[in-house]
Coordinates of C-alpha atoms and ligand atoms in Angstrom, one line a residue:
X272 CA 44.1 98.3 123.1
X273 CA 46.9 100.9 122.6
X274 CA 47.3 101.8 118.9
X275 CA 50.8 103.3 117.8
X276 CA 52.4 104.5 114.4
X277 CA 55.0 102.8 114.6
X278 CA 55.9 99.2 116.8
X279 CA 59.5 98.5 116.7
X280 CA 60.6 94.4 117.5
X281 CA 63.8 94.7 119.2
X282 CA 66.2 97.7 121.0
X283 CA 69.7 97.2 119.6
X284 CA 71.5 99.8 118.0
X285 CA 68.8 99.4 114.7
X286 CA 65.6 98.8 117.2
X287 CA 66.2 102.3 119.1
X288 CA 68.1 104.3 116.7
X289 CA 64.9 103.9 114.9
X290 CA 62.7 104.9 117.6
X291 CA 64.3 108.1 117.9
X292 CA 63.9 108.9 114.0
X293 CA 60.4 107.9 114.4
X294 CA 59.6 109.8 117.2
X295 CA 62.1 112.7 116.0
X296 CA 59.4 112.6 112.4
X297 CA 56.2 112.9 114.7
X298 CA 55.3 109.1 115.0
X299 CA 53.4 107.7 117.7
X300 CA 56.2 104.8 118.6
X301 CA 56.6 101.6 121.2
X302 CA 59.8 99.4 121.0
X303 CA 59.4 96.0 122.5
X304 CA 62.3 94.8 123.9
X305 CA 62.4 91.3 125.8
X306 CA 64.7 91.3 128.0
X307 CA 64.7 93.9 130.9
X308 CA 67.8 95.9 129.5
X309 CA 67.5 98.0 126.1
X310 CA 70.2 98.2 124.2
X311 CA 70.7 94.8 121.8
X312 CA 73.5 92.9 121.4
X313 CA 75.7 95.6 121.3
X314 CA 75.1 97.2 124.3
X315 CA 74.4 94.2 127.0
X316 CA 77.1 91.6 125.2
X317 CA 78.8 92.6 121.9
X318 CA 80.6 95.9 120.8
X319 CA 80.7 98.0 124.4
X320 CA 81.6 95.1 126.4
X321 CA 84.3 93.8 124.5
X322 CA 85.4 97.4 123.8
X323 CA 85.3 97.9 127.6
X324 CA 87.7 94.5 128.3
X325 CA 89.8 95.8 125.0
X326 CA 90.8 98.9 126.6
X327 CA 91.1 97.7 130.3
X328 CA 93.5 94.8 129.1
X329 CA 95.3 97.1 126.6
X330 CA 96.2 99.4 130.0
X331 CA 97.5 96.3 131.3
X332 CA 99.7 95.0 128.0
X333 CA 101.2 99.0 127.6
X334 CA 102.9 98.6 131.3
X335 CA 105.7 95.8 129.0
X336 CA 106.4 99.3 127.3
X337 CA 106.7 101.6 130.1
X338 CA 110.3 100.9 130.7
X339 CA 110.8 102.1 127.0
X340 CA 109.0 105.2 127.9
X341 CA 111.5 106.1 131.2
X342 CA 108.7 105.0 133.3
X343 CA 109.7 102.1 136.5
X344 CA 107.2 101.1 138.3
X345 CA 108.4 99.1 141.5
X346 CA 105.9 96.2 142.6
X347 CA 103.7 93.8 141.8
X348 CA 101.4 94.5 139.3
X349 CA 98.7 92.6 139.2
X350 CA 95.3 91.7 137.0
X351 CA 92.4 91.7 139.4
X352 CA 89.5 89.9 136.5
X353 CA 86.6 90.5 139.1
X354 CA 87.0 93.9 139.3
X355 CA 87.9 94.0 135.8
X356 CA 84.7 92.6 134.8
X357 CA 82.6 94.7 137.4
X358 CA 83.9 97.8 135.5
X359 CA 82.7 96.6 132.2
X360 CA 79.5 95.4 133.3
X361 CA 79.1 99.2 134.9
X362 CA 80.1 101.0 131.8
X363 CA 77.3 98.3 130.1
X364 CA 74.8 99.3 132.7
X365 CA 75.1 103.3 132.5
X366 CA 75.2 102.9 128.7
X367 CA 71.8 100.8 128.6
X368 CA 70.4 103.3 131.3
X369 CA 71.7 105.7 128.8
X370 CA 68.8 104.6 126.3
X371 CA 66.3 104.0 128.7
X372 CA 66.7 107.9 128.8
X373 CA 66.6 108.7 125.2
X374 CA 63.3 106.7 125.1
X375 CA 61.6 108.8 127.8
X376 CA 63.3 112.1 126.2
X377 CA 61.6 111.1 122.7
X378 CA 58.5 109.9 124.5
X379 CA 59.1 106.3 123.4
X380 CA 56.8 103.6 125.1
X381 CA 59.1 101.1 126.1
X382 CA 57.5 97.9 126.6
X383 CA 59.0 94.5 128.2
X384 CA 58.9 90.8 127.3
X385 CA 58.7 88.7 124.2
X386 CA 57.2 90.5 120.9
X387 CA 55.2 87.9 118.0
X388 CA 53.2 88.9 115.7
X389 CA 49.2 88.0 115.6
X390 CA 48.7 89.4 112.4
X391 CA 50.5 91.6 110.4
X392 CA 49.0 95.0 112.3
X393 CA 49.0 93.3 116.1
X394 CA 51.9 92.5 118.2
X395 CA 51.3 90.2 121.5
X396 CA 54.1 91.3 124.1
X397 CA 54.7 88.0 126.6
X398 CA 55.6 89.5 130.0
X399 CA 57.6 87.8 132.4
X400 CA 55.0 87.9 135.2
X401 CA 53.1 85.5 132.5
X402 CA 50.9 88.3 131.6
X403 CA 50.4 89.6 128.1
X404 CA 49.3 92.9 126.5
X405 CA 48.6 93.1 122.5
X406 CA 49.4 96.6 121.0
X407 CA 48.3 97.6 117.0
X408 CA 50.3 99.3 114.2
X409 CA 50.2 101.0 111.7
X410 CA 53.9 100.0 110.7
X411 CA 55.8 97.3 112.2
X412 CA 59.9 97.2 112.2
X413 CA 61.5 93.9 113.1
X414 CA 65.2 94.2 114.6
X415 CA 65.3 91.2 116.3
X416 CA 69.4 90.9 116.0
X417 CA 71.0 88.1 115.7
X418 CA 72.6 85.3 118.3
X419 CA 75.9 83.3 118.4
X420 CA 76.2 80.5 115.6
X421 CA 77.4 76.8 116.2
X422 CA 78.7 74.1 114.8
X423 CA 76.2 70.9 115.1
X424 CA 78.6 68.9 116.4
X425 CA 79.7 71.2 118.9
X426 CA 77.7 71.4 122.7
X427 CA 78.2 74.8 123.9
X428 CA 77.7 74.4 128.0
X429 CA 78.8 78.1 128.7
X430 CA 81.0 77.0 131.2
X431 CA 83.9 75.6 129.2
X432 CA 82.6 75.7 125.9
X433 CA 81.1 78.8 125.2
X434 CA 80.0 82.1 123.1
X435 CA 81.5 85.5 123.0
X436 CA 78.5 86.5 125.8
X437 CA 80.1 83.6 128.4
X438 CA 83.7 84.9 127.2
X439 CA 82.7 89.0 128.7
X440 CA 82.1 87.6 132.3
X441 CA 84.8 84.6 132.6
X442 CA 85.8 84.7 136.5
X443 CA 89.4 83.1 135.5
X444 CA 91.9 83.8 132.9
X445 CA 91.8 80.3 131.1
X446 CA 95.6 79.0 131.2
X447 CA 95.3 77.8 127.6
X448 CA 92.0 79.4 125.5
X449 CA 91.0 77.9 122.2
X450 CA 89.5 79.9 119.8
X451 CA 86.8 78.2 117.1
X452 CA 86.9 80.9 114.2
X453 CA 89.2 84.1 113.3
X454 CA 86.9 86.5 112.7
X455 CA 86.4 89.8 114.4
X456 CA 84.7 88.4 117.4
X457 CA 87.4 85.9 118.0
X458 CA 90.1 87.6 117.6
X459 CA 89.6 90.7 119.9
X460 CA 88.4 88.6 122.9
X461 CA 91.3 86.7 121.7
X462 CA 93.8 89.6 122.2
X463 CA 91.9 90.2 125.4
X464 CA 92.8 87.5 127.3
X465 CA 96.6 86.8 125.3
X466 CA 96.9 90.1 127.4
X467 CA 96.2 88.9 130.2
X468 CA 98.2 86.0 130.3
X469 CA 96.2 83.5 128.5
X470 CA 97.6 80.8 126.1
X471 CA 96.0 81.4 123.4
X472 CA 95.1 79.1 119.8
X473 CA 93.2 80.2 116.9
X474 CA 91.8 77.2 114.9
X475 CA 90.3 78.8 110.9
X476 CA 88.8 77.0 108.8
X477 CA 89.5 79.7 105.8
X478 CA 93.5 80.3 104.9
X479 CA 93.7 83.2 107.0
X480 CA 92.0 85.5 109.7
X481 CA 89.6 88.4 109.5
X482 CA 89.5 86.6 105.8
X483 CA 86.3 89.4 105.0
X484 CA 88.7 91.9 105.2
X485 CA 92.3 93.0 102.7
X486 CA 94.6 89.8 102.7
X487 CA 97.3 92.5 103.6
X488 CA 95.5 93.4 106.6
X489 CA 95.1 89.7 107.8
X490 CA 98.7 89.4 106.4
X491 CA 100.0 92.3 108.8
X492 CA 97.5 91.7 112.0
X493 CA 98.4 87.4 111.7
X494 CA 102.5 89.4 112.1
X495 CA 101.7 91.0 114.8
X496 CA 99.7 88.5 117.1
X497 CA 102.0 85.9 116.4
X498 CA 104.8 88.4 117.9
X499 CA 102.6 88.6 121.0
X500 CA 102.1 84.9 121.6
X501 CA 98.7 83.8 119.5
X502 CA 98.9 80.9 117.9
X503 CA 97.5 80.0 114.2
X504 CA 95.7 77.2 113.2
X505 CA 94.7 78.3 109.9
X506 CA 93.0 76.2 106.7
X507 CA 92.3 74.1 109.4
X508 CA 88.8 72.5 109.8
X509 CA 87.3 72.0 113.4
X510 CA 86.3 67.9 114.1
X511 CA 85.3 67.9 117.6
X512 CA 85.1 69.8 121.0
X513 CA 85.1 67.9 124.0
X514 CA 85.0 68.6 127.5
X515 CA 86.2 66.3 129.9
X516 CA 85.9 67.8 133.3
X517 CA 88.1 71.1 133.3
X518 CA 89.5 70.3 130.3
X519 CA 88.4 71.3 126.8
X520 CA 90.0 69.2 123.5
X521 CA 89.6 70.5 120.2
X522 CA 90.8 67.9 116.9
X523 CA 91.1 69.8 113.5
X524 CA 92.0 68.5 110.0
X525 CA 93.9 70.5 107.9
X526 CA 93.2 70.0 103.9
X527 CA 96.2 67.2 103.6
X528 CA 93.7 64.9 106.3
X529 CA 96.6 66.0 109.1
X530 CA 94.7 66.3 112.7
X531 CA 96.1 68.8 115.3
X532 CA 95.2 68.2 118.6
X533 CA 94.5 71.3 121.0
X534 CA 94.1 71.0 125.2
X535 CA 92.7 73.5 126.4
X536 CA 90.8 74.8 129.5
X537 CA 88.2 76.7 127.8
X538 CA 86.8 76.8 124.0
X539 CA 85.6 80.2 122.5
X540 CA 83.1 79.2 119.8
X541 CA 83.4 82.2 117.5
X542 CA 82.1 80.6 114.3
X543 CA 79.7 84.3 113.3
X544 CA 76.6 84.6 114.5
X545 CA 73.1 84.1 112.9
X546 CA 69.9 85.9 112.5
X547 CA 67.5 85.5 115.4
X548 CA 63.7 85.1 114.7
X549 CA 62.5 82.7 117.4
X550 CA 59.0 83.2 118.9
X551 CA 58.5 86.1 117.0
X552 CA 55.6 83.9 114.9
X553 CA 56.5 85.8 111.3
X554 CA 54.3 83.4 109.8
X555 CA 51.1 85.0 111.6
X556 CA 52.0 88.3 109.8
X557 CA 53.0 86.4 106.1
X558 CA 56.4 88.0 106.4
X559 CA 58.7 85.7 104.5
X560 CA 61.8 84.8 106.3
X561 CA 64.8 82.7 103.8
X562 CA 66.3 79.4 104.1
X563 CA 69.2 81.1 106.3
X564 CA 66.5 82.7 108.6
X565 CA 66.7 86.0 107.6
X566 CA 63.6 88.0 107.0
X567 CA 64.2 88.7 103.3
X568 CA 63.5 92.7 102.4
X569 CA 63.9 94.8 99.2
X570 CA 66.0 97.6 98.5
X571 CA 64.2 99.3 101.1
X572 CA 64.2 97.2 104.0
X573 CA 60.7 96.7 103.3
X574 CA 59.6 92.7 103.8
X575 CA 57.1 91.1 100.9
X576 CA 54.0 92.6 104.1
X577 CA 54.2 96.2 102.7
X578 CA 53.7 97.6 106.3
X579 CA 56.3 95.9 108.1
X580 CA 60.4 95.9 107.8
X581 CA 63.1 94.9 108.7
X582 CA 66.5 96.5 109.9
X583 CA 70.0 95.2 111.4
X584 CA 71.3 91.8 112.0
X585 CA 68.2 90.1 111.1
X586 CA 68.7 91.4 107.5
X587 CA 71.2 91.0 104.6
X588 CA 74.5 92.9 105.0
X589 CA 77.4 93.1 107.4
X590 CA 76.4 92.0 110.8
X591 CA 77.4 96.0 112.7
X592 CA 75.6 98.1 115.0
X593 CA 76.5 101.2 112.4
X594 CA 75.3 99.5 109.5
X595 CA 72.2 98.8 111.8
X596 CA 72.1 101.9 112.6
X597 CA 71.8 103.9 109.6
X598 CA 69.1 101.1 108.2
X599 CA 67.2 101.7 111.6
X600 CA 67.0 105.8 110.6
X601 CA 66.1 104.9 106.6
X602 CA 62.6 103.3 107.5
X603 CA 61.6 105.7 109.8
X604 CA 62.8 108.9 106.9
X605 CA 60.4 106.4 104.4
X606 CA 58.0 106.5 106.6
X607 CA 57.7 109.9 106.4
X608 CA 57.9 109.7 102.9
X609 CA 61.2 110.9 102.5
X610 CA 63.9 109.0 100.1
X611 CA 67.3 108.3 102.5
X612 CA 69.5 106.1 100.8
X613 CA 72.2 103.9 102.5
X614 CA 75.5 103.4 100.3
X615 CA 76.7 99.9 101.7
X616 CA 80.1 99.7 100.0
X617 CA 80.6 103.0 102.6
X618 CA 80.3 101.3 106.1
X619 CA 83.6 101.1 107.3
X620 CA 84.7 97.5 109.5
X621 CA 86.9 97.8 112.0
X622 CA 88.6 95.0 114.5
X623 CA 89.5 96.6 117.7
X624 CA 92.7 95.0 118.5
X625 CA 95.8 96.9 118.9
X626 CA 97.0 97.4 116.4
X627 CA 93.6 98.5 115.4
X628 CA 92.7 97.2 111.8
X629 CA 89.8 99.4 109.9
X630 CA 88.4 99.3 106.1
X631 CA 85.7 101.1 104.0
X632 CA 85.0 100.4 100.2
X633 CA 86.3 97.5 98.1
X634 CA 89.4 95.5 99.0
X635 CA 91.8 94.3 96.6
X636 CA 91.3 91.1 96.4
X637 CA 87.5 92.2 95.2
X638 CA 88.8 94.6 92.6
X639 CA 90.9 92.1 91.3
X640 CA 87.8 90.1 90.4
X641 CA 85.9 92.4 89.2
X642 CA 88.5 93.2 86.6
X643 CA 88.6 96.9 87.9
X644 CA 91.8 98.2 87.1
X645 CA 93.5 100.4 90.2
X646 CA 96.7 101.7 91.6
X647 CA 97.9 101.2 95.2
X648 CA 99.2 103.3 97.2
X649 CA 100.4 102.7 100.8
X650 CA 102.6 104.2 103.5
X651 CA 104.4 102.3 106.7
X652 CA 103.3 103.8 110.1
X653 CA 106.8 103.5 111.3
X654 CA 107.6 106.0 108.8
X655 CA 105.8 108.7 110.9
X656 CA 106.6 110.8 113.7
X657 CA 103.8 110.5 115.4
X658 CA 104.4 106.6 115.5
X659 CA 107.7 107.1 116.7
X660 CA 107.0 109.2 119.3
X661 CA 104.3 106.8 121.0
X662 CA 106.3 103.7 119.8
X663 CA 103.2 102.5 118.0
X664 CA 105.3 101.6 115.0
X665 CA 103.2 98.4 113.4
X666 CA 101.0 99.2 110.6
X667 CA 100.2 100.8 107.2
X668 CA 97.4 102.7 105.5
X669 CA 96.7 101.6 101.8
X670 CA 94.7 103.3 99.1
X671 CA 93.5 102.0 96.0
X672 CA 92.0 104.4 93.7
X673 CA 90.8 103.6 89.6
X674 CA 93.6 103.6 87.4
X675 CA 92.3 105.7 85.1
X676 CA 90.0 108.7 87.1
X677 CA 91.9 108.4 90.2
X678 CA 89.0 108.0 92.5
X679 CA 89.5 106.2 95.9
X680 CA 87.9 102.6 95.8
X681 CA 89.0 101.5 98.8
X682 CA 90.9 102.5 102.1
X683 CA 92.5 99.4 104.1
X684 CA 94.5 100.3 107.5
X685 CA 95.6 98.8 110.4
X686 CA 97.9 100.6 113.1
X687 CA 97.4 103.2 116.1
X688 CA 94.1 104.6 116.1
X689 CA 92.3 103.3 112.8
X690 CA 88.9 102.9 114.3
X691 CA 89.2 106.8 114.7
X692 CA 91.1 107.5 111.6
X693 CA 88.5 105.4 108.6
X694 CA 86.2 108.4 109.3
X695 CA 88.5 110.3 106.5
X696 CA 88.0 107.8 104.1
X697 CA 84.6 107.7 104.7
X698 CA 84.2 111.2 104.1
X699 CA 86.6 111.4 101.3
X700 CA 84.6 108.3 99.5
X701 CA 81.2 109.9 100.2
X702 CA 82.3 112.8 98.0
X703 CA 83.7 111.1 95.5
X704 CA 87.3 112.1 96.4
X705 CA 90.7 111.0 94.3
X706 CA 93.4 110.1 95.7
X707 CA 95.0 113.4 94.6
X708 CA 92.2 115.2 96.4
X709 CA 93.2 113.7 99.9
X710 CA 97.2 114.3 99.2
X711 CA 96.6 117.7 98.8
X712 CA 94.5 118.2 102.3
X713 CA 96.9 119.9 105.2
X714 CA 97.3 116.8 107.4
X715 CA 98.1 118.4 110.8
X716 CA 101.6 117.6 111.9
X717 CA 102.3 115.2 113.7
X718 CA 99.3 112.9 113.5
X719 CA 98.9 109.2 112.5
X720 CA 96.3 110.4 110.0
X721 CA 99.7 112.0 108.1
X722 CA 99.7 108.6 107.0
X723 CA 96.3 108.3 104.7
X724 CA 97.7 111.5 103.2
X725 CA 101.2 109.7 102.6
X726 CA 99.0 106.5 101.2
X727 CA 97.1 108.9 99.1
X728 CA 100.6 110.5 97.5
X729 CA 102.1 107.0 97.1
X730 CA 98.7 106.3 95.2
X731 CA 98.8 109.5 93.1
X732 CA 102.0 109.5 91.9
X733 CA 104.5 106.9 93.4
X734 CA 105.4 110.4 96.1
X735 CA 105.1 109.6 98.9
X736 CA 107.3 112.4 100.7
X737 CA 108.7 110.4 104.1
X738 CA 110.1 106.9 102.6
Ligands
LIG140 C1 81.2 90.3 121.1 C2 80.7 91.1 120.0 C3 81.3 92.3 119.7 C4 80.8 93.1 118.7 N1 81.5 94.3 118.4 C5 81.0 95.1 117.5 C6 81.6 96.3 117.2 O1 82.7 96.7 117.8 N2 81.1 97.1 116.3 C7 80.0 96.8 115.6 O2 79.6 97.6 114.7 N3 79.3 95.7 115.8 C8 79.8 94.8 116.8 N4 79.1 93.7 117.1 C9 77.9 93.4 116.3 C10 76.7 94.2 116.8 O3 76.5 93.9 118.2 C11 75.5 93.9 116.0 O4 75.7 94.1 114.7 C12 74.3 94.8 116.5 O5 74.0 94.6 117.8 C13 73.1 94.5 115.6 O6 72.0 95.3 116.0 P1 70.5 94.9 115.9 O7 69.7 96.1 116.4 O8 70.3 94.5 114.5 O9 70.3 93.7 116.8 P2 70.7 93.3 118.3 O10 71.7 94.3 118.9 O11 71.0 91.9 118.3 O12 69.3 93.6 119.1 C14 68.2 92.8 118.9 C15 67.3 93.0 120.2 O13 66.1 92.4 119.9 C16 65.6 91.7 121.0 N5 64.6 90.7 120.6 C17 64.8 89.7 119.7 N6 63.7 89.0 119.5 C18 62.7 89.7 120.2 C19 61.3 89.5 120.3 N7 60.6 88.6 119.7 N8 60.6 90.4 121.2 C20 61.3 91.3 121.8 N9 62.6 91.5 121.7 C21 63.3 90.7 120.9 C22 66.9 91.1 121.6 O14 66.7 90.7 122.9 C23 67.9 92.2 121.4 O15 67.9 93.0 122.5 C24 79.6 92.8 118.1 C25 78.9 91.6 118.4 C26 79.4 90.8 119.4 C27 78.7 89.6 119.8

């Protein structure tokens, strides 16, 4: 029987990322991974994928603007989906071949099919020629991810009415798409297909989108989606789904007992996603997994069976691949009997639409309740130069720092860029920064990150130099 250090269940963005750390500190590691793709989630169907269809439809959407720009471009232009799609499955392929490598460079043993545990130091691996190996460990990791949610009521056929995974490879551009949920996932493969000529409805059951994130960024990125063409349904509670050949029709309620009637050709389901332990027989190893069907660890990631954890989706937290990430590289540093720490009020979210709309640390509306008092400080994009000059004018940056020590608490943006430009307020939260501390860093000239150092002013002092 192969013996390891380390057995890791799962290779998303926690599974491999720990792999690496492990084999990086000396251990003797094997990932199991069941389907024949590494990766997770995010490589094969979440954050590369959509990010791929993001930026091939956001080409297509910056050709209305061209004309602004001096450009005139004579002929059709035309959306070809299939080739569209093609390209994103490619970039998906090369970037899953792209950790098939990083597991041979670290001398990672990769093995294929379904992990589940036969005690709590023996992992049976279910291959899909109906064979089956069993490995033992020393340490086990589970980062099994997670998988779409659903409503009960709702039968997702992944023709009609599917999942974000059904929504990466659709071979039309649905005339009318209805959205189930305005959160992240929604929304961006929302924007997708708006841009691509879709009809597109948003039914949300809270009172407003993305309603983790600031209200003023939901406020702002509701503005600018309704100026493109998506429709709102918010406060607005889903009834039923049903398909009736082509034809998809969603009923809501809104909280006065109103019902809205949607027809669509396709429903996107988009309702979050939950943690995914089937078949991985937890019970065999006495790892305790909670009423929501996440395996339940401590402070560090460590389940109630002292030598197995858990890491990623399948945990507590924000459901990201970053936040994944870093948990994947903790277990392996304790492991090695080091003491990493994560700091989870510091990993950033970030919805990338366009406008992009990007956060780190508390928002307002959290502050508020927790009685903290704070200053605000923010700073319109179409206020800078750089914005002006791209004509990416929709957006702000927003700081709040304490009241009384100035210190940065939180860092809300959405506009040009803000995926790329959080990192600041990353770094400047990691260090403890003020507000005063990021207004007086040279900002090079002109940038959109001029803006943060404008927010940071406005929150120092009211002085913000360009309104
Ligand atoms: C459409 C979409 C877009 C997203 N965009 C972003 C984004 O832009 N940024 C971001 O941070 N996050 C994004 N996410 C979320 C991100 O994908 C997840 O947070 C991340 O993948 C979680 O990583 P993980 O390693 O915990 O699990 P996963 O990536 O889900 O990987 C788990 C792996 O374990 C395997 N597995 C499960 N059970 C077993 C078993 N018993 N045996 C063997 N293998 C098993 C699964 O097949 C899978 O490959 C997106 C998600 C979706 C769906």
């Amino acid at each position: 029987m192969n013996s390891f250090d380390v057995v890791i269940i799962g290779s998303g963005p926690g599974g491999y990322v720990s792999a690496i750390r492990c084999a990086q500190l000396g251990f003797k590691t094997a990932i199991i991974e069941k389907y024949s793709t590494l990766g997770g989630t995010c490589l094969n169907v979440g954050c590369i994928p959509s990010k791929a269809l993001l930026s091939s439809s956001h080409h297509y959407a910056e050709l209305a603007h061209f004309a602004d720009h001096g450009i005139e471009v004579s002929g059709e232009v035309k959306v070809n989906l299939e080739k569209m799609i093609a390209r994103k499955q490619a970039v998906v392929d090369q970037t899953s071949g792209g950790v098939k490598y990083l597991m041979d460079k670290n001398k990672i043993t990769v093995l294929e099919g379904l992990g589940s545990f036969v005690d709590a130091t023996h992992v049976a691996i279910a291959k899909a020629d109906g064979t089956s190996e069993t490995v033992e460990a020393k340490n086990i990791i589970i980062a099994t991810g997670s998988k779409p949610s659903n409503l009960p009521f709702i039968k997702i056929d992944k023709e009609r009415i599917i999942t974000s995974t059904e929504a990466l490879k659709l071979k039309e551009v649905p005339k009318h798409l209805v959205i189930i949920g305005g959160g992240v996932i929604g929304i961006e493969l929302g924007q997708v297909y708006l841009r691509l000529g879709a009809q597109v409805s948003v039914v949300e059951f809270m009172d407003r989108i993305i309603p983790g994130m600031d209200a003023s960024l939901s406020k702002e990125l509701t503005k600018v989606l309704k100026k493109q063409g998506m429709k709102f349904y918010v406060s607005h509670k889903v009834k039923s789904v049903e398909r009736n050949g082509d034809a998809v029709t969603v009923q809501a309620e809104n909280a006065k007992g109103e019902t809205i009637t949607l027809q669509g050709d396709y429903s996107l389901v988009s309702v979050g996603r939950r943690p995914y332990t089937d078949g991985l027989n937890a019970d065999k190893a006495g790892v305790k997994i909670s009423d929501r069907g996440m395996v339940e660890v401590n402070d560090h990631l460590q389940t109630n069976v002292p030598n197995i954890y858990a890491i990623g989706d399948v945990v507590r937290g924000a459901m990201l691949a970053h936040k994944a990430e870093e948990e994947g590289a903790m277990v392996a540093e304790i492991l090695a009997g080091q003491k990493p720490h994560i700091d989870y009020n510091l990993i950033p979210g970030v919805v990338y639409t366009w406008p992009e709309v990007a956060a780190v640390g508390q928002t307002e509306e959290q502050l508020k309740a927790s009685g903290v008092e704070f200053k605000s400080g923010t700073f319109p994009f179409k206020a800078l130069g750089r914005a002006r000059a791209s004509g990416d004018l929709d957006g702000f940056v927003k700081i709040l720092a304490d009241a009384k020590t100035d210190e940065v608490l939180g860092v809300h943006m959405i506009g040009a860029r803000c995926a790329d430009l959080i990192a600041e307020a990353v770094v400047a939260m990691e260090f403890k920064a003020s507000a005063e501390d990021i207004s007086r860093m040279s900002h090079a000239h002109p940038t959109f990150a001029e803006a943060i150092k404008e927010a940071a002013l406005a929150a120092t002092d009211n002085r913000a130099l360009h309104v």
